PDB file of C-alpha atoms in Angstrom:
ATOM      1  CA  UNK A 284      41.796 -58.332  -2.029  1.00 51.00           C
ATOM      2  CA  UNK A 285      43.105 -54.364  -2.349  1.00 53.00           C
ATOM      3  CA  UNK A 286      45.036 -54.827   0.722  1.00 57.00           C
ATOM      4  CA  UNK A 287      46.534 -58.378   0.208  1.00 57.00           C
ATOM      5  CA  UNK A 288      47.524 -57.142  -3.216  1.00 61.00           C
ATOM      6  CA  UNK A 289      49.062 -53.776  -1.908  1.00 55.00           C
ATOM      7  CA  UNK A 290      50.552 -55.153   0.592  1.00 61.00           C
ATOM      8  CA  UNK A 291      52.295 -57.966  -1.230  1.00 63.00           C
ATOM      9  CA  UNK A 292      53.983 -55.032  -3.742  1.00 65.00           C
ATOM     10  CA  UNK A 293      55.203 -52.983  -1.072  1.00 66.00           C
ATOM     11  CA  UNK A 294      56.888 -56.002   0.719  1.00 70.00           C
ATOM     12  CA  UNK A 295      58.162 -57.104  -2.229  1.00 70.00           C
ATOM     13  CA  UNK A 296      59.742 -53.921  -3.155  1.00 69.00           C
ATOM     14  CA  UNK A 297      61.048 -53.817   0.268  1.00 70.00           C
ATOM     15  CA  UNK A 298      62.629 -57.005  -0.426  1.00 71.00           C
ATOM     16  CA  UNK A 299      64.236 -56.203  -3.750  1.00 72.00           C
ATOM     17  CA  UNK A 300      65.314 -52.470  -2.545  1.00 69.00           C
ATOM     18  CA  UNK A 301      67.021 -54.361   0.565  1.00 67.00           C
ATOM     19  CA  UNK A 302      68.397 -56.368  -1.494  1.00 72.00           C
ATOM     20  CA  UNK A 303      70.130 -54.161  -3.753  1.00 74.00           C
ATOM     21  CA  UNK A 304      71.300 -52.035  -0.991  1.00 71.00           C
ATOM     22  CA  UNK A 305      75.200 -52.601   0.607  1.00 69.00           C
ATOM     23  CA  UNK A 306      74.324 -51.939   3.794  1.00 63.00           C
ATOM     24  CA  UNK A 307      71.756 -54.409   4.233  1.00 68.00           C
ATOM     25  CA  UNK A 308      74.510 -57.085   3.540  1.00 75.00           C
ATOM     26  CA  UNK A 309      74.731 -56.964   7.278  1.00 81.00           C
ATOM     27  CA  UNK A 310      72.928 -59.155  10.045  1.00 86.00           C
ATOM     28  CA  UNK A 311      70.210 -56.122   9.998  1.00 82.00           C
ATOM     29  CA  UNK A 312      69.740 -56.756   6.802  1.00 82.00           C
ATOM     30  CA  UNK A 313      69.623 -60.306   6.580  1.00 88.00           C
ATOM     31  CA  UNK A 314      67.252 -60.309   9.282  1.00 88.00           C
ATOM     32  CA  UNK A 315      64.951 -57.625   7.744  1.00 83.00           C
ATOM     33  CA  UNK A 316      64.585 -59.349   4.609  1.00 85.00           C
ATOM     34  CA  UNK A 317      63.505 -62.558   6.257  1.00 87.00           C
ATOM     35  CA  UNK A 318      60.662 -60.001   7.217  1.00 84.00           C
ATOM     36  CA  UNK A 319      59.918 -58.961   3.981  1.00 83.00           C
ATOM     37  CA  UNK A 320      59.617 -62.209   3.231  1.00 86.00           C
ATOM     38  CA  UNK A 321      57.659 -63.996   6.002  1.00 85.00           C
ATOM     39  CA  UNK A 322      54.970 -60.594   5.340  1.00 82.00           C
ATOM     40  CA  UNK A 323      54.916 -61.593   1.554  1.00 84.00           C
ATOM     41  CA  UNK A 324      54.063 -65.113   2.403  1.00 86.00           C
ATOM     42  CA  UNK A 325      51.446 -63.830   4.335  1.00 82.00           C
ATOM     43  CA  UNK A 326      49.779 -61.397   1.607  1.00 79.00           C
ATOM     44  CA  UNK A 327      50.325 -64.270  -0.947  1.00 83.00           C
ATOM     45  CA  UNK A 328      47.855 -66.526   1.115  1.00 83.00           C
ATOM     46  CA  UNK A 329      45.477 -64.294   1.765  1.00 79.00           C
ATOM     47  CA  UNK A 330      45.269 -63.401  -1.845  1.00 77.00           C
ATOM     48  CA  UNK A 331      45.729 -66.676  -3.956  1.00 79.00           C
ATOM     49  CA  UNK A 332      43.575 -69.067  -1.178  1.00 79.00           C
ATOM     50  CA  UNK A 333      41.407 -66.935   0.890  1.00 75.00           C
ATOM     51  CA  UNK A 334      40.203 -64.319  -1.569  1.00 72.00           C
ATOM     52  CA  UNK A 335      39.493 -67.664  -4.098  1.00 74.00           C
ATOM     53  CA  UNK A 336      38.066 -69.286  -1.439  1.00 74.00           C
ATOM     54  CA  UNK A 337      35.137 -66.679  -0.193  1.00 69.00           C
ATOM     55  CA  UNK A 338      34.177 -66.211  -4.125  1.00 71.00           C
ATOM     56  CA  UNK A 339      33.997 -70.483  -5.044  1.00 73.00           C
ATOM     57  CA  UNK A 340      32.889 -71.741  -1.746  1.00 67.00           C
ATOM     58  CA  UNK A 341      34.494 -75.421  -2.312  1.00 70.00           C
ATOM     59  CA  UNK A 342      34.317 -78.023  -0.148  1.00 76.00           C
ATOM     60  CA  UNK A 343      37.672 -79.550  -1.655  1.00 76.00           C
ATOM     61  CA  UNK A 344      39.556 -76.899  -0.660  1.00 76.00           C
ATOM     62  CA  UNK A 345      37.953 -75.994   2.819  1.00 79.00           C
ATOM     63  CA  UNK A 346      38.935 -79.930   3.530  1.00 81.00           C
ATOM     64  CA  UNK A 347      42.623 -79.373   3.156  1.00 81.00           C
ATOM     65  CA  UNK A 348      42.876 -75.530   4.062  1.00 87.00           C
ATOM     66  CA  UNK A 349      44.588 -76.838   7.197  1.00 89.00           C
ATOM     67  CA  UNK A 350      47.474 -77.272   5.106  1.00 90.00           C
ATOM     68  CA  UNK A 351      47.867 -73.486   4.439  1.00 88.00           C
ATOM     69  CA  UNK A 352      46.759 -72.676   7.878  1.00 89.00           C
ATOM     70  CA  UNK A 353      49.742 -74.366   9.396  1.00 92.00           C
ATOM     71  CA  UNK A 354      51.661 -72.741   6.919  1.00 92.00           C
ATOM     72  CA  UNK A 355      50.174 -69.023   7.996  1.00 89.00           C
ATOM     73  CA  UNK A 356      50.528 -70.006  11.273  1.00 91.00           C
ATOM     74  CA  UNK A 357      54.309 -71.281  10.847  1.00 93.00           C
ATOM     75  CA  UNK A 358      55.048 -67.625   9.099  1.00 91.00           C
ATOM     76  CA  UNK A 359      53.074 -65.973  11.594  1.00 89.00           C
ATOM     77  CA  UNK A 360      54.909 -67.254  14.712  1.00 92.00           C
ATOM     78  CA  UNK A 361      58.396 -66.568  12.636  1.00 93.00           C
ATOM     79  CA  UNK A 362      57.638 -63.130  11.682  1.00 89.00           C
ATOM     80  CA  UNK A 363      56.960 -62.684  15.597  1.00 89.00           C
ATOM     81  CA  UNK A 364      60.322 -64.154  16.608  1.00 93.00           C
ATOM     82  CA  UNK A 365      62.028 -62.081  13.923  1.00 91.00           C
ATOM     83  CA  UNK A 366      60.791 -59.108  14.866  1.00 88.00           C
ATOM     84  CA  UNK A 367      61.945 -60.233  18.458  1.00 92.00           C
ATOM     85  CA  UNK A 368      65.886 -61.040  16.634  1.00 92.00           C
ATOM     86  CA  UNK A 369      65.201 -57.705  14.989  1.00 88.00           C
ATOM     87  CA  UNK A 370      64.848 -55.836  18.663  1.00 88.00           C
ATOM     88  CA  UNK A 371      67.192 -57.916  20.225  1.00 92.00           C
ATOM     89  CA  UNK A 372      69.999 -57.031  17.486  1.00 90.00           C
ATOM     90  CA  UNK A 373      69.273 -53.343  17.664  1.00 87.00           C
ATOM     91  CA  UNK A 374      69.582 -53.479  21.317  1.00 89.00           C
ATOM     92  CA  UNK A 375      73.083 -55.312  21.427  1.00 90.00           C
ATOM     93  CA  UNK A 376      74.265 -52.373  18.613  1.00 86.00           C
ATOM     94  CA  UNK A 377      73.530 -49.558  21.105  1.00 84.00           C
ATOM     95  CA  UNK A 378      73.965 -51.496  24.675  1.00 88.00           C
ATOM     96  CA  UNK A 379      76.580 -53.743  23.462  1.00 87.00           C
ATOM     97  CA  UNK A 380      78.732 -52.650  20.961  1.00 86.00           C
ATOM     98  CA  UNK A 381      82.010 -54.547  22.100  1.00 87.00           C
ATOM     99  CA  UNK A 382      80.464 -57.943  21.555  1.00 87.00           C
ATOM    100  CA  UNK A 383      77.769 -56.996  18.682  1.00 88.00           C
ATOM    101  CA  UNK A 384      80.392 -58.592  15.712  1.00 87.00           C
ATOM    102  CA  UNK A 385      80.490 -61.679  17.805  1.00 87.00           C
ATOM    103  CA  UNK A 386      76.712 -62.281  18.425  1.00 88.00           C
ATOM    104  CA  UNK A 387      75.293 -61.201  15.206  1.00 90.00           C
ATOM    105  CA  UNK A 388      78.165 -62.469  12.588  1.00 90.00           C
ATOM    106  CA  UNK A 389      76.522 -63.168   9.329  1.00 88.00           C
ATOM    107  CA  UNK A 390      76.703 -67.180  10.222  1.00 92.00           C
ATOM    108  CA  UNK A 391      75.524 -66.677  13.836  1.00 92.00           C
ATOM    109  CA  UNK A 392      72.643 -64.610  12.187  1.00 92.00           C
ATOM    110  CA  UNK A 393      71.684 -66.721   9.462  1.00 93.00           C
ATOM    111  CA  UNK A 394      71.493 -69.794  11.590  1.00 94.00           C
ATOM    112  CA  UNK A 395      69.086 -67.857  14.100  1.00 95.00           C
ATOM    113  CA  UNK A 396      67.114 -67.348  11.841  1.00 94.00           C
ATOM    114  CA  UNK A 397      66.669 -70.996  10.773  1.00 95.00           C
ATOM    115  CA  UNK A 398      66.347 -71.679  14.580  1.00 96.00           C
ATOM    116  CA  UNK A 399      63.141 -69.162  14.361  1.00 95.00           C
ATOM    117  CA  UNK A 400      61.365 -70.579  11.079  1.00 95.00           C
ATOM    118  CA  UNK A 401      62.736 -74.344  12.466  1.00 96.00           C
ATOM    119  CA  UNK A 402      61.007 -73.527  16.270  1.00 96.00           C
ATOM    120  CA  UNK A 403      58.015 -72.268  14.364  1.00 95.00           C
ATOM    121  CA  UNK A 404      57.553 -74.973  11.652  1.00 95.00           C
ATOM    122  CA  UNK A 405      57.636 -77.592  14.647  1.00 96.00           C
ATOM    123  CA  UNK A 406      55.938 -75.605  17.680  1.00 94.00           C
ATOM    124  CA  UNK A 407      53.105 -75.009  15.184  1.00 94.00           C
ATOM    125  CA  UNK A 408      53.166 -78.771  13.084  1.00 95.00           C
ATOM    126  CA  UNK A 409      52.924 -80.399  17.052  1.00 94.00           C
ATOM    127  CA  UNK A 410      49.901 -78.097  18.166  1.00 92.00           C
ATOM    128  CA  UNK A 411      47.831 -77.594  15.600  1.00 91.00           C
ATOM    129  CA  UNK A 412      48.318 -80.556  13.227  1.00 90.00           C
ATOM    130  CA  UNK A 413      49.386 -83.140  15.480  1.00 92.00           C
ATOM    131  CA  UNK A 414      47.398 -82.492  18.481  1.00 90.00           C
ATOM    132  CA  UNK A 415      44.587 -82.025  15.872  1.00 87.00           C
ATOM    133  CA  UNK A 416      43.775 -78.288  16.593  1.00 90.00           C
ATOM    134  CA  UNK A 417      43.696 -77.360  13.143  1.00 90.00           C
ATOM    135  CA  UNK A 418      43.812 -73.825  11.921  1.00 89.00           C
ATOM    136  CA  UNK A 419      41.524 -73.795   8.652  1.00 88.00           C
ATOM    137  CA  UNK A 420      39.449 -72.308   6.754  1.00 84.00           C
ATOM    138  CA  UNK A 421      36.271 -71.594   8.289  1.00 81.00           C
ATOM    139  CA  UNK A 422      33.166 -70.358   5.507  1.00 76.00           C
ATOM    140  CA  UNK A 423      31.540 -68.619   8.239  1.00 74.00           C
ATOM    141  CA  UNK A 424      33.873 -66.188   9.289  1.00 74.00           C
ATOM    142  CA  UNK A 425      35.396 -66.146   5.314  1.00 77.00           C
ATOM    143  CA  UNK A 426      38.592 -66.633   7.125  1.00 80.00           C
ATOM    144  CA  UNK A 427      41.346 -69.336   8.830  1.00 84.00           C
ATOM    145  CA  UNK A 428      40.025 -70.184  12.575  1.00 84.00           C
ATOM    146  CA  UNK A 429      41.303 -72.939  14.934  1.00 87.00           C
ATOM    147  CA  UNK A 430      39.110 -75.649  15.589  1.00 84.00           C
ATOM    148  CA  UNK A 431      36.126 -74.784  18.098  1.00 80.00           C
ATOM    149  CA  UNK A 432      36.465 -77.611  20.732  1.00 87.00           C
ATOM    150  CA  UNK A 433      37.240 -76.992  24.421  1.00 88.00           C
ATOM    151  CA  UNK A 434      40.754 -78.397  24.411  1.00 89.00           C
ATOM    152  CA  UNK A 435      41.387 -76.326  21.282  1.00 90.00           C
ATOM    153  CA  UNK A 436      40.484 -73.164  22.539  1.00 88.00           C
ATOM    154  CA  UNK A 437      42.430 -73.209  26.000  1.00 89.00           C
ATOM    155  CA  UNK A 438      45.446 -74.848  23.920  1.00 91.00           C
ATOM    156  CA  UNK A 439      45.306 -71.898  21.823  1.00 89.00           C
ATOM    157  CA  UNK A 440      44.577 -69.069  24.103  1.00 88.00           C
ATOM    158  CA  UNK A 441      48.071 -70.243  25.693  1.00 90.00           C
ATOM    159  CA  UNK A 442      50.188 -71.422  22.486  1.00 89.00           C
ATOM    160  CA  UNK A 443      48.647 -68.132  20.158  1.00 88.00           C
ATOM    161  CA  UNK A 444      47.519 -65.535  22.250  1.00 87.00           C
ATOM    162  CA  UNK A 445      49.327 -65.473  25.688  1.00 89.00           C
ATOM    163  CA  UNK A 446      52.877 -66.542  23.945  1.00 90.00           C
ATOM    164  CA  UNK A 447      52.565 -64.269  20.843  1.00 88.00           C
ATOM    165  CA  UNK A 448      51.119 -61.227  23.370  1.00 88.00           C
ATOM    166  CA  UNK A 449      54.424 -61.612  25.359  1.00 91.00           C
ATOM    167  CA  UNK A 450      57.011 -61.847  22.452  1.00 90.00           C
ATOM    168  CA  UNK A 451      55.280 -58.726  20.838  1.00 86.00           C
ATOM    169  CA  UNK A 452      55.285 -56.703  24.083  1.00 87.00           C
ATOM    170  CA  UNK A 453      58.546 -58.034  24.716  1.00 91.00           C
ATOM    171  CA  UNK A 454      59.640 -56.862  21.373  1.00 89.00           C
ATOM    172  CA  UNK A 455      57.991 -53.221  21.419  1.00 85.00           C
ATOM    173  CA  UNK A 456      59.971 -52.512  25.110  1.00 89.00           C
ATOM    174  CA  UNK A 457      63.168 -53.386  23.915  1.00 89.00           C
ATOM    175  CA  UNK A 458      62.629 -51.652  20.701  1.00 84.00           C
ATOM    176  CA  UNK A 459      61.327 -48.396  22.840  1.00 83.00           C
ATOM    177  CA  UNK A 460      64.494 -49.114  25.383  1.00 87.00           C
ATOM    178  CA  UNK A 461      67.150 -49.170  22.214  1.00 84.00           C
ATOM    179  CA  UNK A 462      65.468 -45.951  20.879  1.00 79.00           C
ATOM    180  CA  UNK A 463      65.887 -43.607  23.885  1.00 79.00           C
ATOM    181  CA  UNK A 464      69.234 -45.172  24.970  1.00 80.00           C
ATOM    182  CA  UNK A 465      70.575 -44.348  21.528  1.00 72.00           C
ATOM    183  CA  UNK A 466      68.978 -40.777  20.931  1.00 69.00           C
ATOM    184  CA  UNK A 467      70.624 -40.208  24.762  1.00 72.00           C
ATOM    185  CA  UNK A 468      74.164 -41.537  23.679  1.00 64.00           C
ATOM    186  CA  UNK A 469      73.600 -39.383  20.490  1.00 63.00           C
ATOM    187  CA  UNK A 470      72.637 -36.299  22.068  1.00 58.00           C
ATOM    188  CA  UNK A 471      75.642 -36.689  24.832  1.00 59.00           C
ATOM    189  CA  UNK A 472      78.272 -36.976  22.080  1.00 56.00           C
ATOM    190  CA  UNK A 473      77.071 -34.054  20.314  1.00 51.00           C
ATOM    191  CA  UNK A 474      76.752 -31.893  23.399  1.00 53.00           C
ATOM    192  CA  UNK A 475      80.160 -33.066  23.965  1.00 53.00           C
ATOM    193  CA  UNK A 476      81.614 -31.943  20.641  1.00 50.00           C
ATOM    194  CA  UNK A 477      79.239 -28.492  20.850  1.00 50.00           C
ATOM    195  CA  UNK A 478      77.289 -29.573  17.768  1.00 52.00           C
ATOM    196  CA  UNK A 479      73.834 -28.802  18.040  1.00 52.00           C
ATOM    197  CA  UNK A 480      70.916 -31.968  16.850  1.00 48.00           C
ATOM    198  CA  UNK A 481      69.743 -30.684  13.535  1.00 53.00           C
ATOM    199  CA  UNK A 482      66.078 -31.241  12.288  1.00 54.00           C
ATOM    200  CA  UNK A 483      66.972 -34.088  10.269  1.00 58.00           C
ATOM    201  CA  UNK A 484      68.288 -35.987  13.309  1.00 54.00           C
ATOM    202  CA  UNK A 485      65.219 -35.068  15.581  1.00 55.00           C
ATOM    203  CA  UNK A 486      63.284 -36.373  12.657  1.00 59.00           C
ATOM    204  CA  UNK A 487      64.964 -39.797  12.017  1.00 59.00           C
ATOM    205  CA  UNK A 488      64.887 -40.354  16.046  1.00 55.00           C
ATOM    206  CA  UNK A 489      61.172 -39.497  16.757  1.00 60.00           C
ATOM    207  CA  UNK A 490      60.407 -41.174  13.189  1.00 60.00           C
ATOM    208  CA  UNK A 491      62.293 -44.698  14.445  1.00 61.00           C
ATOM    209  CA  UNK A 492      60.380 -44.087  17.667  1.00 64.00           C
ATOM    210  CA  UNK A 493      56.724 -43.755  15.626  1.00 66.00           C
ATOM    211  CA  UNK A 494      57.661 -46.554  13.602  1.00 68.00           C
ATOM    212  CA  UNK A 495      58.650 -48.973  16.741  1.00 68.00           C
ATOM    213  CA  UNK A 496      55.042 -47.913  18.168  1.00 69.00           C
ATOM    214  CA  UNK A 497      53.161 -48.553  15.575  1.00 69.00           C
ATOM    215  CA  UNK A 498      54.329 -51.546  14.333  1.00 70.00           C
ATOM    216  CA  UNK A 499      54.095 -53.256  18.275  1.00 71.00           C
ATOM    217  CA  UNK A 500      50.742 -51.422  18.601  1.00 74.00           C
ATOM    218  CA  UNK A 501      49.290 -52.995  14.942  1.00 72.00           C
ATOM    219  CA  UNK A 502      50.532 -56.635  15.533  1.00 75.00           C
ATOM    220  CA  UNK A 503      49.182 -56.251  19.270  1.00 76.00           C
ATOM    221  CA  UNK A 504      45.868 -54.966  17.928  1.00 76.00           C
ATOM    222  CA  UNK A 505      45.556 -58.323  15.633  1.00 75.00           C
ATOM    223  CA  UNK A 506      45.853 -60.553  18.230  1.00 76.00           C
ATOM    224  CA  UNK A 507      43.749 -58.582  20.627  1.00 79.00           C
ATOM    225  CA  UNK A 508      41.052 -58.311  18.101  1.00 79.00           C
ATOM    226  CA  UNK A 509      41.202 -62.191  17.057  1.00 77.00           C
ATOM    227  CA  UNK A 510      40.425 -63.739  20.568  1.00 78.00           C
ATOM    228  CA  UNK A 511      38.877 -60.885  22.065  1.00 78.00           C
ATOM    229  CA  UNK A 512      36.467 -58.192  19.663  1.00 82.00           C
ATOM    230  CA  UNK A 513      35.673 -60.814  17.045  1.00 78.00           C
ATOM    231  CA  UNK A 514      33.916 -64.145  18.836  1.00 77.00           C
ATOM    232  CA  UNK A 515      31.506 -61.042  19.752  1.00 79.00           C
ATOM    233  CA  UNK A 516      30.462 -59.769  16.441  1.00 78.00           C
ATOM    234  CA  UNK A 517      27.693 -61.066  14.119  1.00 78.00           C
ATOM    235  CA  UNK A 518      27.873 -58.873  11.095  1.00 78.00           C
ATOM    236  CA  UNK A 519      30.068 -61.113   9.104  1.00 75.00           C
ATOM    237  CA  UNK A 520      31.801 -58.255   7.211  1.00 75.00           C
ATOM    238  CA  UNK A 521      32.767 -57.141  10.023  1.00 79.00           C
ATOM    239  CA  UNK A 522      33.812 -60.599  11.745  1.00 78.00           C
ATOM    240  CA  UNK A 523      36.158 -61.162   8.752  1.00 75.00           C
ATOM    241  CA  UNK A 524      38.011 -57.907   9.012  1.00 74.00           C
ATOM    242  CA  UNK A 525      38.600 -58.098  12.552  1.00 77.00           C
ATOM    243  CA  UNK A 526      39.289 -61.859  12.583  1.00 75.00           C
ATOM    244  CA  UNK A 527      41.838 -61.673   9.791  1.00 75.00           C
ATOM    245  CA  UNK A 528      43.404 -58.205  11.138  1.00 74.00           C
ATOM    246  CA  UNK A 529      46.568 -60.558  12.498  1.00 75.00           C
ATOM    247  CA  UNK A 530      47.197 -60.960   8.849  1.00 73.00           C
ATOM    248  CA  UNK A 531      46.520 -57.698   6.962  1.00 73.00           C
ATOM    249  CA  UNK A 532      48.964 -56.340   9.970  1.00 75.00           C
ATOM    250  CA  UNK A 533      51.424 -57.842   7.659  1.00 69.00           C
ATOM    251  CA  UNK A 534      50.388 -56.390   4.557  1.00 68.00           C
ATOM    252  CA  UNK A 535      50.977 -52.853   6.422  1.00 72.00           C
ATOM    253  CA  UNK A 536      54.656 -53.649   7.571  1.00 72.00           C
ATOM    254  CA  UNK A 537      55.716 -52.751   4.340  1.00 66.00           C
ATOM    255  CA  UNK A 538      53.786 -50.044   4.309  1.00 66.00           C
ATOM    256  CA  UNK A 539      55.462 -48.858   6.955  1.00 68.00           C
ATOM    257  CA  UNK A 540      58.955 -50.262   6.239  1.00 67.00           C
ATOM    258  CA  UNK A 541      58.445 -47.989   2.584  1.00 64.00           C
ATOM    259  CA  UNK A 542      57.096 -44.989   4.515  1.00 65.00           C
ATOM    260  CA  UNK A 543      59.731 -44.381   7.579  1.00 59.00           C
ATOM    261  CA  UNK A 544      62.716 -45.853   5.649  1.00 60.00           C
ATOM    262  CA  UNK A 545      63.416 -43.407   2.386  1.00 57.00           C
ATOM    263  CA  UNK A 546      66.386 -44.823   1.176  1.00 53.00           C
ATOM    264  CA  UNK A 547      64.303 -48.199   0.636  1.00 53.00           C
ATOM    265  CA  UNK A 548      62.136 -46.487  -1.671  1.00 54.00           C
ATOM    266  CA  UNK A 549      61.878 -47.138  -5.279  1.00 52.00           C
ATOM    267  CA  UNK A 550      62.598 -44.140  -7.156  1.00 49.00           C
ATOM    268  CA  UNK A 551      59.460 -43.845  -9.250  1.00 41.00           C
ATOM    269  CA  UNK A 552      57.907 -43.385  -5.413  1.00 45.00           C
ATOM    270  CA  UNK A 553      59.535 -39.971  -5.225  1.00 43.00           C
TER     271      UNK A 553
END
């Protein structure tokens, strides 16, 4: 409950402080606070369904939590193809500057991401609702869980694990690619000029670096832990913090958005 609610303020301030800032009026921007908001769906499931749910127990409501599965899932699988857009837009900045206006104008941005939420929505409605391998609530675990059947659990090691393993590894190389390319373009123009990297620079590089780590690392760690660590556990506090880890991975991003991004940072934070 402490982390869904944490985590839902510090996306939501991320949110609002993007939103007030000029600079994230650009396709950066836009993108990142599609983030914010896909992480804040997230937290708000956790905390007005599942927390409810493990505290009533009712049967009404573990009949239809399919219905908010799909929708976690449908977030879930956008958040991983915005991070992807996210990656893919830094990269063009540093690799291609010459063509970035063209690929990421505000249009061309916003309608990728409706391409990402719209491939989500229906990737996720045709697998787990319409081939009925639902994603619901499952009072065992105190957590969602697909549906246990044989079908349902190679359909899902393909369509969950194996797709979302290779977006988010495919995400964290490019991100790690961008990084160096643009610390060495960075450090070649100011060897150039004879200016010398001050600390501040070294900081901001090695801190984007950290922060494209971790966050490939933590979302790679929830889906590890989901199909892998937590069909072998039987304590069942323990089962429900390493089952839902996929999730609370979202209530860190904006953690992590709050800690290695300053100028996003309320002021009361300083």
């Amino acid at each position: 409950f402490q982390i869904t609610s944490f985590g839902t303020i510090a996306n939501v301030l991320v949110f609002l402080a993007a939103q007030r800032m000029s600079s994230m009026s650009s396709s950066f921007g836009i993108i990142t606070k599609n983030q914010a908001v896909c992480n804040t769906v997230m937290c708000v499931i956790f905390l007005c369904y599942v927390c409810p749910m493990q505290l009533s127990d009712s049967q009404f409501l573990i009949q239809h939590s399919h219905i908010l599965g799909l929708i976690a899932m449908s977030t879930y699988e956008a958040s991983n193809l915005l991070h992807l857009l996210i990656a893919v837009n830094r990269f063009c900045a540093v690799f291609l500057p010459s063509y970035y206006e063209k690929m990421f104008s505000k249009i061309g941005t916003i309608i990728m991401i409706q391409l990402a939420w719209m491939t989500s929505i229906i990737m996720c409605s045709i697998f787990y609702e319409i081939l009925g391998c639902y994603f619901s609530y499952d009072d065992v675990s105190w957590t969602f869980g697909f549906l246990g059947t044989s079908n349902c659990v190679q359909l899902t090691w393909y369509t969950d694990f194996a797709l979302n393993t290779v977006l988010i590894v495919t995400t964290l190389f490019i991100n790690l690619l961008t990084a160096f390319k643009a610390g060495k373009n960075s450090r070649m123009l100011m060897n150039a000029a004879g200016i010398k990297m001050t600390q501040r620079q070294k900081q901001r590089e090695m801190g984007f670096i950290k922060q494209t780590f971790f966050q490939g690392i933590s979302v790679f760690a929830g889906q590890f832990t989901y199909y892998l660590i937590a069909p072998l556990l039987k304590n069942l506090v323990l089962l429900f913090l390493v089952a839902s880890l996929w999730a609370f991975m979202h209530a860190f991003e904006g953690f992590v958005m709050l800690y290695f991004h300053p100028e996003v940072q309320p002021r009361f934070l300083y």
